[in-house]
Amino acid sequence: MGNEKENFVEITREKYYRAVAQCKPLFAWFSLTDACNLNCKYCFNDANYFPPDCPNRPHYELSTEDVFRIIDNIAEAGTEIVMFAGGEPTLREDLSDIVRYASGRMSVAMNSNGYLLDERLCRNLARAGLSQVKISVDGLEKNHDWNRGGDSFRRTMDALRNMVEADIPKVMLIMTLTSLNYDELEKMVELSMNMGVDFTMVEFLPLGRASEGKEWILSKEQLERAQRYLAEAQKRYGWQRVAFENRYIVAEDEYCKKICSDPNEPCGFYDFCVGCISSIYSYCITASGKVSAGDIMALEVGDLRKERLKDIWENAELFKVIRNRDNLKGKCGKCQYRYICGGCRRRAYTYTGDIMAADPGCWRFEAEHV
C-alpha cells in the first residue's frame, strides 16, 4: 500500500509540473465596474452600493476603449473565456458593445444579480455574442431577499427565464452556499432543473462586505454532505448541468485518479486534473485593470493598462509561488492528492493570510493525508 501511494504521488507530481510548465491564462474574471445596485450581505467583493435613484454613484470603472485594449491584451496571451462581472456589469451602458467586441476574440460569459436583465437587454446581449450567464440566487425567496433585498428573487427568476428565451447557449443559476441556506440546496438544484437551467454552487467565504459573517461559514460536515449530494446530482443530471468546486472529493473519484496517475496519458487542461486552477489556468482583472492572483482580488500582480498579460503570467513571483505545490504547508503539503487537488488557496489565504497554508476547509480525515 505504501509503494502504491508513493507511486501515485511521484507520477502525479511529474505530470502536474509538466502541466504547469505549459499552463496558459485560459480563464479571466473581469470586473467591469466596482458599483452595484444591490447591497448583498454575502458580497465577497465589497462592491460600492448605490440606491437605484442615486444620480451620482461613487465607483470606478475603465473606459470602453480601455476595456477593448485589455481584451486585446488578454486575447494575445491566450485567454479563451472571459467572465464579465463586477460589482454589477449590467450597470454599464456599453455592456453590449463590450460583449460584442470580446466575442470576436474569445467566449464571453457574465455573472450578474439579474436585477436589470429585462427581455430587451437579454436579447441585445444574445445578439452581441454572450455565450454563458450565471445569475446569483442564494436560496428560495425568503433567504434570497434577506440577502439581496426585497423583490430581488422575483427579478432573478424573470432574468433566468429571459435569458433562456433569448437563446443564450448556457444559462446557470449560481448559489452561494452558507450555513443559513444550506437546507435549501436540494430544492435549488430541483428548481434549476425544472426551469431548464444549469446549477452551480460556490462556498461562502467571509470576504469583503461579508467579512464579519463568520457564523455563516459552512461546517466541514455540511460541506462534505453538500459535495457528496452534488456528486450524486452530477450522476443523475449530468456533469454539464451540475457544477461545484469538487476539491477534496476528487480523492474518491476512481476514474479521475486512474487517468491522472497513468504516465502514458497526456497532462493538458482537459486531460489532467490540477485541482485548484487559480494562477495556473485562471486569473482576475479588477475594475481598475489590475491582474490579481486567481480569485483573490487583494493580491495584485500587474497592471494591464501598462503591461502585457503574457509577461505578467510568465514573470509574476506570486504566480510562481502558487504553482509550486511543494510550497504547500501543513496537511496540504503532506497530502497524497496535493498535485490533483491542492486545496483552496483562496480559503487558505482568507483564514490565515498565507496563500500556501493548509486549507482549513478540507473535510478529509487527517489520517488519509499522512
mmCIF file of C-alpha atoms in Angstrom:
data_model
loop_
_atom_site.group_PDB
_atom_site.id
_atom_site.type_symbol
_atom_site.label_atom_id
_atom_site.label_comp_id
_atom_site.label_asym_id
_atom_site.label_seq_id
_atom_site.Cartn_x
_atom_site.Cartn_y
_atom_site.Cartn_z
ATOM 1 C CA MET A 1 0.000 0.000 0.000
ATOM 2 C CA GLY A 2 2.888 2.318 0.827
ATOM 3 C CA ASN A 3 4.542 1.768 -2.552
ATOM 4 C CA GLU A 4 1.223 2.316 -4.324
ATOM 5 C CA LYS A 5 0.802 5.656 -2.554
ATOM 6 C CA GLU A 6 4.390 6.665 -3.319
ATOM 7 C CA ASN A 7 3.952 5.790 -6.991
ATOM 8 C CA PHE A 8 0.721 7.798 -7.156
ATOM 9 C CA VAL A 9 2.418 10.860 -5.662
ATOM 10 C CA GLU A 10 5.503 10.504 -7.873
ATOM 11 C CA ILE A 11 3.524 10.161 -11.121
ATOM 12 C CA THR A 12 1.005 12.909 -10.362
ATOM 13 C CA ARG A 13 3.826 15.222 -9.279
ATOM 14 C CA GLU A 14 5.684 14.715 -12.547
ATOM 15 C CA LYS A 15 2.515 15.227 -14.607
ATOM 16 C CA TYR A 16 1.454 18.268 -12.567
ATOM 17 C CA TYR A 17 4.725 20.063 -13.216
ATOM 18 C CA ARG A 18 4.561 19.181 -16.894
ATOM 19 C CA ALA A 19 1.081 20.726 -16.964
ATOM 20 C CA VAL A 20 2.265 23.839 -15.134
ATOM 21 C CA ALA A 21 5.228 24.255 -17.476
ATOM 22 C CA GLN A 22 2.816 24.796 -20.357
ATOM 23 C CA CYS A 23 -0.084 26.417 -18.492
ATOM 24 C CA LYS A 24 -1.900 29.361 -20.063
ATOM 25 C CA PRO A 25 -4.224 32.094 -18.728
ATOM 26 C CA LEU A 26 -7.307 30.417 -20.187
ATOM 27 C CA PHE A 27 -9.994 31.895 -17.911
ATOM 28 C CA ALA A 28 -10.410 35.516 -16.851
ATOM 29 C CA TRP A 29 -12.815 37.008 -14.333
ATOM 30 C CA PHE A 30 -13.086 40.676 -15.356
ATOM 31 C CA SER A 31 -14.800 43.156 -13.027
ATOM 32 C CA LEU A 32 -16.199 45.793 -15.378
ATOM 33 C CA THR A 33 -17.222 48.074 -12.502
ATOM 34 C CA ASP A 34 -16.994 48.156 -8.726
ATOM 35 C CA ALA A 35 -20.501 49.616 -8.456
ATOM 36 C CA CYS A 36 -23.577 47.567 -7.610
ATOM 37 C CA ASN A 37 -27.289 48.277 -7.363
ATOM 38 C CA LEU A 38 -27.762 45.726 -4.543
ATOM 39 C CA ASN A 39 -26.278 45.662 -1.049
ATOM 40 C CA CYS A 40 -25.851 41.906 -0.563
ATOM 41 C CA LYS A 41 -24.763 40.657 2.844
ATOM 42 C CA TYR A 42 -22.731 37.850 1.229
ATOM 43 C CA CYS A 43 -20.758 40.187 -1.066
ATOM 44 C CA PHE A 44 -17.144 38.984 -1.182
ATOM 45 C CA ASN A 45 -16.021 41.962 -3.272
ATOM 46 C CA ASP A 46 -17.379 44.772 -1.074
ATOM 47 C CA ALA A 47 -18.880 46.436 -4.142
ATOM 48 C CA ASN A 48 -19.827 50.114 -3.967
ATOM 49 C CA TYR A 49 -23.565 50.083 -3.359
ATOM 50 C CA PHE A 50 -25.803 52.892 -4.509
ATOM 51 C CA PRO A 51 -29.623 53.131 -4.442
ATOM 52 C CA PRO A 52 -31.315 52.911 -7.870
ATOM 53 C CA ASP A 53 -32.349 56.582 -7.696
ATOM 54 C CA CYS A 54 -28.836 57.838 -6.846
ATOM 55 C CA PRO A 55 -27.725 60.160 -9.706
ATOM 56 C CA ASN A 56 -24.011 60.260 -8.825
ATOM 57 C CA ARG A 57 -22.733 56.895 -7.703
ATOM 58 C CA PRO A 58 -19.201 56.678 -6.281
ATOM 59 C CA HIS A 59 -17.470 53.940 -8.227
ATOM 60 C CA TYR A 60 -14.610 53.053 -10.521
ATOM 61 C CA GLU A 61 -14.680 51.571 -13.985
ATOM 62 C CA LEU A 62 -12.471 51.672 -17.062
ATOM 63 C CA SER A 63 -13.493 53.497 -20.222
ATOM 64 C CA THR A 64 -14.865 51.473 -23.132
ATOM 65 C CA GLU A 65 -11.613 51.982 -25.031
ATOM 66 C CA ASP A 66 -9.528 50.797 -22.078
ATOM 67 C CA VAL A 67 -11.676 47.677 -21.791
ATOM 68 C CA PHE A 68 -11.201 46.991 -25.508
ATOM 69 C CA ARG A 69 -7.423 47.334 -25.156
ATOM 70 C CA ILE A 70 -7.393 44.933 -22.214
ATOM 71 C CA ILE A 71 -9.463 42.413 -24.196
ATOM 72 C CA ASP A 72 -6.891 42.587 -27.000
ATOM 73 C CA ASN A 73 -4.129 42.172 -24.415
ATOM 74 C CA ILE A 74 -5.564 39.045 -22.800
ATOM 75 C CA ALA A 75 -6.554 37.512 -26.149
ATOM 76 C CA GLU A 76 -2.949 37.831 -27.294
ATOM 77 C CA ALA A 77 -1.867 35.907 -24.175
ATOM 78 C CA GLY A 78 -4.204 33.013 -24.926
ATOM 79 C CA THR A 79 -7.300 33.713 -22.824
ATOM 80 C CA GLU A 80 -10.188 31.647 -24.197
ATOM 81 C CA ILE A 81 -13.054 32.578 -21.851
ATOM 82 C CA VAL A 82 -13.781 35.883 -20.122
ATOM 83 C CA MET A 83 -16.379 36.200 -17.374
ATOM 84 C CA PHE A 84 -17.635 39.775 -17.073
ATOM 85 C CA ALA A 85 -18.636 40.600 -13.520
ATOM 86 C CA GLY A 86 -18.484 43.424 -11.009
ATOM 87 C CA GLY A 87 -19.931 44.935 -8.933
ATOM 88 C CA GLU A 88 -22.804 44.514 -11.330
ATOM 89 C CA PRO A 89 -21.833 44.527 -15.047
ATOM 90 C CA THR A 90 -25.359 45.359 -16.292
ATOM 91 C CA LEU A 91 -24.938 48.866 -14.840
ATOM 92 C CA ARG A 92 -22.647 49.696 -17.763
ATOM 93 C CA GLU A 93 -24.489 51.242 -20.696
ATOM 94 C CA ASP A 94 -21.786 49.935 -23.053
ATOM 95 C CA LEU A 95 -22.108 46.303 -21.889
ATOM 96 C CA SER A 96 -23.476 45.023 -25.216
ATOM 97 C CA ASP A 97 -20.667 46.784 -27.087
ATOM 98 C CA ILE A 98 -18.080 45.195 -24.776
ATOM 99 C CA VAL A 99 -19.614 41.733 -25.197
ATOM 100 C CA ARG A 100 -19.701 42.162 -28.980
ATOM 101 C CA TYR A 101 -16.048 43.222 -29.090
ATOM 102 C CA ALA A 102 -14.868 40.394 -26.835
ATOM 103 C CA SER A 103 -16.953 37.700 -28.557
ATOM 104 C CA GLY A 104 -14.896 38.191 -31.722
ATOM 105 C CA ARG A 105 -11.820 37.053 -29.786
ATOM 106 C CA MET A 106 -12.980 34.556 -27.125
ATOM 107 C CA SER A 107 -16.037 33.027 -25.475
ATOM 108 C CA VAL A 108 -17.909 35.522 -23.322
ATOM 109 C CA ALA A 109 -19.716 34.798 -20.067
ATOM 110 C CA MET A 110 -21.300 37.070 -17.481
ATOM 111 C CA ASN A 111 -22.026 36.897 -13.752
ATOM 112 C CA SER A 112 -24.996 39.056 -12.699
ATOM 113 C CA ASN A 113 -27.513 39.579 -9.917
ATOM 114 C CA GLY A 114 -30.159 39.596 -12.662
ATOM 115 C CA TYR A 115 -31.997 42.652 -11.378
ATOM 116 C CA LEU A 116 -31.725 44.622 -14.635
ATOM 117 C CA LEU A 117 -31.867 41.732 -17.109
ATOM 118 C CA ASP A 118 -35.161 42.504 -18.808
ATOM 119 C CA GLU A 119 -36.186 40.943 -22.136
ATOM 120 C CA ARG A 120 -34.663 43.742 -24.224
ATOM 121 C CA LEU A 121 -31.216 43.634 -22.583
ATOM 122 C CA CYS A 122 -31.126 39.821 -22.761
ATOM 123 C CA ARG A 123 -31.879 39.898 -26.489
ATOM 124 C CA ASN A 124 -29.199 42.554 -27.052
ATOM 125 C CA LEU A 125 -26.599 40.525 -25.149
ATOM 126 C CA ALA A 126 -27.527 37.387 -27.067
ATOM 127 C CA ARG A 127 -27.097 39.207 -30.391
ATOM 128 C CA ALA A 128 -23.772 40.597 -29.162
ATOM 129 C CA GLY A 129 -22.448 37.063 -28.651
ATOM 130 C CA LEU A 130 -22.901 36.270 -24.953
ATOM 131 C CA SER A 131 -22.498 32.504 -24.648
ATOM 132 C CA GLN A 132 -22.972 31.920 -20.914
ATOM 133 C CA VAL A 133 -24.597 33.708 -17.994
ATOM 134 C CA LYS A 134 -24.633 32.972 -14.277
ATOM 135 C CA ILE A 135 -27.449 34.508 -12.230
ATOM 136 C CA SER A 136 -26.954 34.577 -8.463
ATOM 137 C CA VAL A 137 -29.819 33.013 -6.500
ATOM 138 C CA ASP A 138 -28.999 32.417 -2.848
ATOM 139 C CA GLY A 139 -31.850 30.186 -1.752
ATOM 140 C CA LEU A 140 -35.617 30.339 -2.028
ATOM 141 C CA GLU A 141 -37.430 33.674 -1.876
ATOM 142 C CA LYS A 142 -37.178 34.382 1.865
ATOM 143 C CA ASN A 143 -33.456 33.617 2.130
ATOM 144 C CA HIS A 144 -32.576 35.263 -1.174
ATOM 145 C CA ASP A 145 -34.438 38.501 -0.435
ATOM 146 C CA TRP A 146 -32.955 38.636 3.078
ATOM 147 C CA ASN A 147 -29.502 38.681 1.488
ATOM 148 C CA ARG A 148 -30.131 40.801 -1.617
ATOM 149 C CA GLY A 149 -33.210 42.912 -0.869
ATOM 150 C CA GLY A 150 -36.948 42.785 -1.415
ATOM 151 C CA ASP A 151 -38.312 41.685 -4.806
ATOM 152 C CA SER A 152 -34.859 40.538 -5.957
ATOM 153 C CA PHE A 153 -35.862 36.855 -6.011
ATOM 154 C CA ARG A 154 -38.721 37.528 -8.413
ATOM 155 C CA ARG A 155 -36.451 39.538 -10.651
ATOM 156 C CA THR A 156 -33.783 36.821 -10.728
ATOM 157 C CA MET A 157 -36.415 34.279 -11.757
ATOM 158 C CA ASP A 158 -37.507 36.647 -14.546
ATOM 159 C CA ALA A 159 -33.869 37.105 -15.579
ATOM 160 C CA LEU A 160 -33.296 33.356 -15.845
ATOM 161 C CA ARG A 161 -36.415 32.931 -17.982
ATOM 162 C CA ASN A 162 -35.470 35.935 -20.143
ATOM 163 C CA MET A 163 -32.010 34.510 -20.781
ATOM 164 C CA VAL A 164 -33.430 31.110 -21.738
ATOM 165 C CA GLU A 165 -35.937 32.755 -24.101
ATOM 166 C CA ALA A 166 -33.147 34.845 -25.639
ATOM 167 C CA ASP A 167 -31.379 31.575 -26.553
ATOM 168 C CA ILE A 168 -28.207 32.183 -24.553
ATOM 169 C CA PRO A 169 -26.404 28.827 -25.035
ATOM 170 C CA LYS A 170 -25.707 28.211 -21.330
ATOM 171 C CA VAL A 171 -27.803 29.721 -18.537
ATOM 172 C CA MET A 172 -26.814 28.895 -14.957
ATOM 173 C CA LEU A 173 -28.238 29.504 -11.508
ATOM 174 C CA ILE A 174 -25.322 30.051 -9.129
ATOM 175 C CA MET A 175 -25.864 29.638 -5.394
ATOM 176 C CA THR A 176 -23.531 30.852 -2.668
ATOM 177 C CA LEU A 177 -23.941 28.157 -0.023
ATOM 178 C CA THR A 178 -23.896 29.213 3.636
ATOM 179 C CA SER A 179 -24.995 27.747 6.940
ATOM 180 C CA LEU A 180 -28.194 29.809 6.529
ATOM 181 C CA ASN A 181 -29.369 28.436 3.172
ATOM 182 C CA TYR A 182 -27.701 25.013 3.395
ATOM 183 C CA ASP A 183 -31.036 23.215 3.918
ATOM 184 C CA GLU A 184 -32.312 24.593 0.588
ATOM 185 C CA LEU A 185 -29.524 23.167 -1.587
ATOM 186 C CA GLU A 186 -31.540 20.236 -2.924
ATOM 187 C CA LYS A 187 -34.545 22.461 -3.635
ATOM 188 C CA MET A 188 -32.337 24.885 -5.560
ATOM 189 C CA VAL A 189 -30.987 22.069 -7.739
ATOM 190 C CA GLU A 190 -34.559 20.912 -8.390
ATOM 191 C CA LEU A 191 -35.625 24.479 -9.186
ATOM 192 C CA SER A 192 -32.798 24.807 -11.712
ATOM 193 C CA MET A 193 -33.595 21.517 -13.421
ATOM 194 C CA ASN A 194 -37.308 22.384 -13.619
ATOM 195 C CA MET A 195 -36.531 25.782 -15.158
ATOM 196 C CA GLY A 196 -34.259 24.212 -17.761
ATOM 197 C CA VAL A 197 -31.130 25.997 -16.494
ATOM 198 C CA ASP A 198 -27.900 24.564 -15.112
ATOM 199 C CA PHE A 199 -26.845 24.724 -11.468
ATOM 200 C CA THR A 200 -23.565 25.623 -9.834
ATOM 201 C CA MET A 201 -22.589 26.145 -6.210
ATOM 202 C CA VAL A 202 -19.819 28.212 -4.650
ATOM 203 C CA GLU A 203 -18.896 28.090 -0.985
ATOM 204 C CA PHE A 204 -19.318 31.172 1.190
ATOM 205 C CA LEU A 205 -16.136 32.789 2.451
ATOM 206 C CA PRO A 206 -16.039 35.777 4.833
ATOM 207 C CA LEU A 207 -14.506 38.286 2.432
ATOM 208 C CA GLY A 208 -15.290 41.912 1.611
ATOM 209 C CA ARG A 209 -18.638 43.058 2.985
ATOM 210 C CA ALA A 210 -19.207 39.535 4.302
ATOM 211 C CA SER A 211 -16.017 39.510 6.376
ATOM 212 C CA GLU A 212 -17.982 39.805 9.615
ATOM 213 C CA GLY A 213 -20.275 36.885 8.766
ATOM 214 C CA LYS A 214 -18.216 34.169 10.443
ATOM 215 C CA GLU A 215 -21.389 32.461 11.658
ATOM 216 C CA TRP A 216 -22.464 31.898 8.028
ATOM 217 C CA ILE A 217 -19.479 29.666 7.263
ATOM 218 C CA LEU A 218 -20.278 26.049 6.382
ATOM 219 C CA SER A 219 -19.064 23.452 8.849
ATOM 220 C CA LYS A 220 -16.817 20.721 7.461
ATOM 221 C CA GLU A 221 -19.696 18.280 7.918
ATOM 222 C CA GLN A 222 -22.078 20.495 5.925
ATOM 223 C CA LEU A 223 -19.502 20.968 3.177
ATOM 224 C CA GLU A 224 -18.875 17.229 2.972
ATOM 225 C CA ARG A 225 -22.600 16.432 2.752
ATOM 226 C CA ALA A 226 -23.118 19.171 0.145
ATOM 227 C CA GLN A 227 -20.292 17.890 -2.038
ATOM 228 C CA ARG A 228 -21.492 14.300 -1.760
ATOM 229 C CA TYR A 229 -25.028 15.323 -2.683
ATOM 230 C CA LEU A 230 -23.826 17.353 -5.679
ATOM 231 C CA ALA A 231 -21.588 14.496 -6.854
ATOM 232 C CA GLU A 232 -24.694 12.282 -6.902
ATOM 233 C CA ALA A 233 -26.674 15.041 -8.646
ATOM 234 C CA GLN A 234 -23.993 15.124 -11.347
ATOM 235 C CA LYS A 235 -24.515 11.412 -11.945
ATOM 236 C CA ARG A 236 -28.280 11.937 -12.116
ATOM 237 C CA TYR A 237 -28.424 15.043 -14.299
ATOM 238 C CA GLY A 238 -25.004 15.071 -15.972
ATOM 239 C CA TRP A 239 -21.806 16.917 -15.089
ATOM 240 C CA GLN A 240 -22.630 19.577 -17.701
ATOM 241 C CA ARG A 241 -25.753 20.520 -15.739
ATOM 242 C CA VAL A 242 -24.488 20.435 -12.150
ATOM 243 C CA ALA A 243 -21.164 22.021 -11.190
ATOM 244 C CA PHE A 244 -19.395 22.665 -7.903
ATOM 245 C CA GLU A 245 -15.909 23.125 -6.505
ATOM 246 C CA ASN A 246 -15.040 19.438 -6.336
ATOM 247 C CA ARG A 247 -11.848 19.670 -4.328
ATOM 248 C CA TYR A 248 -11.427 17.083 -1.533
ATOM 249 C CA ILE A 249 -13.950 14.700 -3.071
ATOM 250 C CA VAL A 250 -11.582 14.176 -6.013
ATOM 251 C CA ALA A 251 -9.815 11.714 -3.697
ATOM 252 C CA GLU A 252 -12.858 9.446 -4.113
ATOM 253 C CA ASP A 253 -13.102 9.758 -7.888
ATOM 254 C CA GLU A 254 -11.537 6.497 -9.010
ATOM 255 C CA TYR A 255 -11.749 7.307 -12.717
ATOM 256 C CA CYS A 256 -10.036 10.675 -12.249
ATOM 257 C CA LYS A 257 -7.311 9.143 -10.103
ATOM 258 C CA LYS A 258 -6.725 6.395 -12.652
ATOM 259 C CA ILE A 259 -6.323 8.843 -15.533
ATOM 260 C CA CYS A 260 -4.183 11.280 -13.554
ATOM 261 C CA SER A 261 -1.831 8.565 -12.326
ATOM 262 C CA ASP A 262 -1.351 6.983 -15.753
ATOM 263 C CA PRO A 263 2.060 8.152 -17.009
ATOM 264 C CA ASN A 264 1.009 7.433 -20.594
ATOM 265 C CA GLU A 265 -1.984 9.794 -20.510
ATOM 266 C CA PRO A 266 -1.452 13.469 -21.506
ATOM 267 C CA CYS A 267 -1.460 16.268 -18.932
ATOM 268 C CA GLY A 268 -3.165 19.156 -20.745
ATOM 269 C CA PHE A 269 -6.037 21.115 -19.220
ATOM 270 C CA TYR A 270 -8.691 18.686 -20.455
ATOM 271 C CA ASP A 271 -6.626 15.584 -19.647
ATOM 272 C CA PHE A 272 -5.201 16.095 -16.161
ATOM 273 C CA CYS A 273 -6.832 17.483 -13.004
ATOM 274 C CA VAL A 274 -4.693 20.047 -11.171
ATOM 275 C CA GLY A 275 -7.468 20.785 -8.671
ATOM 276 C CA CYS A 276 -7.383 24.485 -7.770
ATOM 277 C CA ILE A 277 -6.713 26.303 -11.064
ATOM 278 C CA SER A 278 -6.009 29.738 -9.566
ATOM 279 C CA SER A 279 -2.896 31.213 -11.208
ATOM 280 C CA ILE A 280 -2.487 28.012 -13.254
ATOM 281 C CA TYR A 281 -5.350 28.458 -15.705
ATOM 282 C CA SER A 282 -7.350 31.337 -14.184
ATOM 283 C CA TYR A 283 -6.828 34.896 -13.035
ATOM 284 C CA CYS A 284 -8.815 38.025 -12.190
ATOM 285 C CA ILE A 285 -8.898 41.552 -13.563
ATOM 286 C CA THR A 286 -10.050 44.279 -11.192
ATOM 287 C CA ALA A 287 -12.262 47.215 -12.133
ATOM 288 C CA SER A 288 -9.103 49.327 -12.450
ATOM 289 C CA GLY A 289 -7.408 46.880 -14.852
ATOM 290 C CA LYS A 290 -5.066 45.201 -12.384
ATOM 291 C CA VAL A 291 -4.303 41.473 -12.549
ATOM 292 C CA SER A 292 -4.792 39.549 -9.334
ATOM 293 C CA ALA A 293 -3.848 36.024 -8.318
ATOM 294 C CA GLY A 294 -6.648 33.579 -9.043
ATOM 295 C CA ASP A 295 -9.798 34.983 -7.494
ATOM 296 C CA ILE A 296 -8.126 36.845 -4.630
ATOM 297 C CA MET A 297 -8.665 40.486 -5.561
ATOM 298 C CA ALA A 298 -6.323 41.851 -2.900
ATOM 299 C CA LEU A 299 -3.265 40.136 -4.362
ATOM 300 C CA GLU A 300 -2.436 42.306 -7.386
ATOM 301 C CA VAL A 301 0.496 41.283 -9.555
ATOM 302 C CA GLY A 302 0.348 43.592 -12.569
ATOM 303 C CA ASP A 303 -1.459 46.341 -14.488
ATOM 304 C CA LEU A 304 -2.947 45.503 -17.891
ATOM 305 C CA ARG A 305 -3.045 49.165 -18.897
ATOM 306 C CA LYS A 306 0.757 49.198 -18.798
ATOM 307 C CA GLU A 307 1.910 45.574 -19.162
ATOM 308 C CA ARG A 308 1.263 42.594 -21.393
ATOM 309 C CA LEU A 309 -0.632 39.780 -19.700
ATOM 310 C CA LYS A 310 1.783 37.366 -21.340
ATOM 311 C CA ASP A 311 4.677 38.941 -19.407
ATOM 312 C CA ILE A 312 2.743 39.092 -16.123
ATOM 313 C CA TRP A 313 1.698 35.468 -16.482
ATOM 314 C CA GLU A 314 5.252 34.277 -17.018
ATOM 315 C CA ASN A 315 7.069 36.537 -14.550
ATOM 316 C CA ALA A 316 4.840 37.330 -11.546
ATOM 317 C CA GLU A 317 6.563 35.913 -8.481
ATOM 318 C CA LEU A 318 3.286 35.180 -6.690
ATOM 319 C CA PHE A 319 2.100 33.065 -9.615
ATOM 320 C CA LYS A 320 5.329 31.071 -9.399
ATOM 321 C CA VAL A 321 4.842 30.513 -5.663
ATOM 322 C CA ILE A 322 1.256 29.291 -6.107
ATOM 323 C CA ARG A 323 2.152 26.948 -8.981
ATOM 324 C CA ASN A 324 4.836 25.265 -6.877
ATOM 325 C CA ARG A 325 2.826 22.700 -4.907
ATOM 326 C CA ASP A 326 5.969 21.800 -2.983
ATOM 327 C CA ASN A 327 5.382 25.133 -1.202
ATOM 328 C CA LEU A 328 2.135 23.818 0.338
ATOM 329 C CA LYS A 329 2.165 23.673 4.124
ATOM 330 C CA GLY A 330 0.579 21.545 6.828
ATOM 331 C CA LYS A 331 -1.658 18.667 5.822
ATOM 332 C CA CYS A 332 -1.971 20.020 2.270
ATOM 333 C CA GLY A 333 1.786 19.703 1.866
ATOM 334 C CA LYS A 334 1.658 16.072 3.066
ATOM 335 C CA CYS A 335 -1.492 15.022 1.232
ATOM 336 C CA GLN A 336 -1.054 12.347 -1.426
ATOM 337 C CA TYR A 337 -3.591 14.219 -3.593
ATOM 338 C CA ARG A 338 -1.802 17.578 -3.475
ATOM 339 C CA TYR A 339 -0.980 17.532 -7.190
ATOM 340 C CA ILE A 340 -4.578 16.859 -8.283
ATOM 341 C CA CYS A 341 -6.295 18.944 -5.579
ATOM 342 C CA GLY A 342 -4.055 21.493 -3.880
ATOM 343 C CA GLY A 343 -6.823 22.638 -1.557
ATOM 344 C CA CYS A 344 -8.499 26.024 -1.859
ATOM 345 C CA ARG A 345 -5.847 28.719 -1.975
ATOM 346 C CA ARG A 346 -8.460 31.431 -1.585
ATOM 347 C CA ARG A 347 -9.803 29.851 1.603
ATOM 348 C CA ALA A 348 -6.296 29.341 2.990
ATOM 349 C CA TYR A 349 -5.447 32.999 2.396
ATOM 350 C CA THR A 350 -8.767 34.234 3.818
ATOM 351 C CA TYR A 351 -8.341 32.352 7.088
ATOM 352 C CA THR A 352 -4.579 32.505 7.601
ATOM 353 C CA GLY A 353 -3.136 35.302 5.460
ATOM 354 C CA ASP A 354 -0.807 32.690 3.919
ATOM 355 C CA ILE A 355 -1.771 31.627 0.414
ATOM 356 C CA MET A 356 0.170 28.347 0.720
ATOM 357 C CA ALA A 357 -1.185 27.366 4.143
ATOM 358 C CA ALA A 358 -3.176 24.189 4.715
ATOM 359 C CA ASP A 359 -6.767 24.549 3.538
ATOM 360 C CA PRO A 360 -8.850 24.774 6.738
ATOM 361 C CA GLY A 361 -11.999 23.666 4.907
ATOM 362 C CA CYS A 362 -10.811 20.200 3.912
ATOM 363 C CA TRP A 363 -13.118 17.574 5.397
ATOM 364 C CA ARG A 364 -10.940 14.576 4.537
ATOM 365 C CA PHE A 365 -9.677 12.687 7.583
ATOM 366 C CA GLU A 366 -6.211 13.740 8.696
ATOM 367 C CA ALA A 367 -5.106 10.108 8.665
ATOM 368 C CA GLU A 368 -5.700 9.922 4.932
ATOM 369 C CA HIS A 369 -3.318 12.835 4.329
ATOM 370 C CA VAL A 370 -0.230 11.477 6.013
#
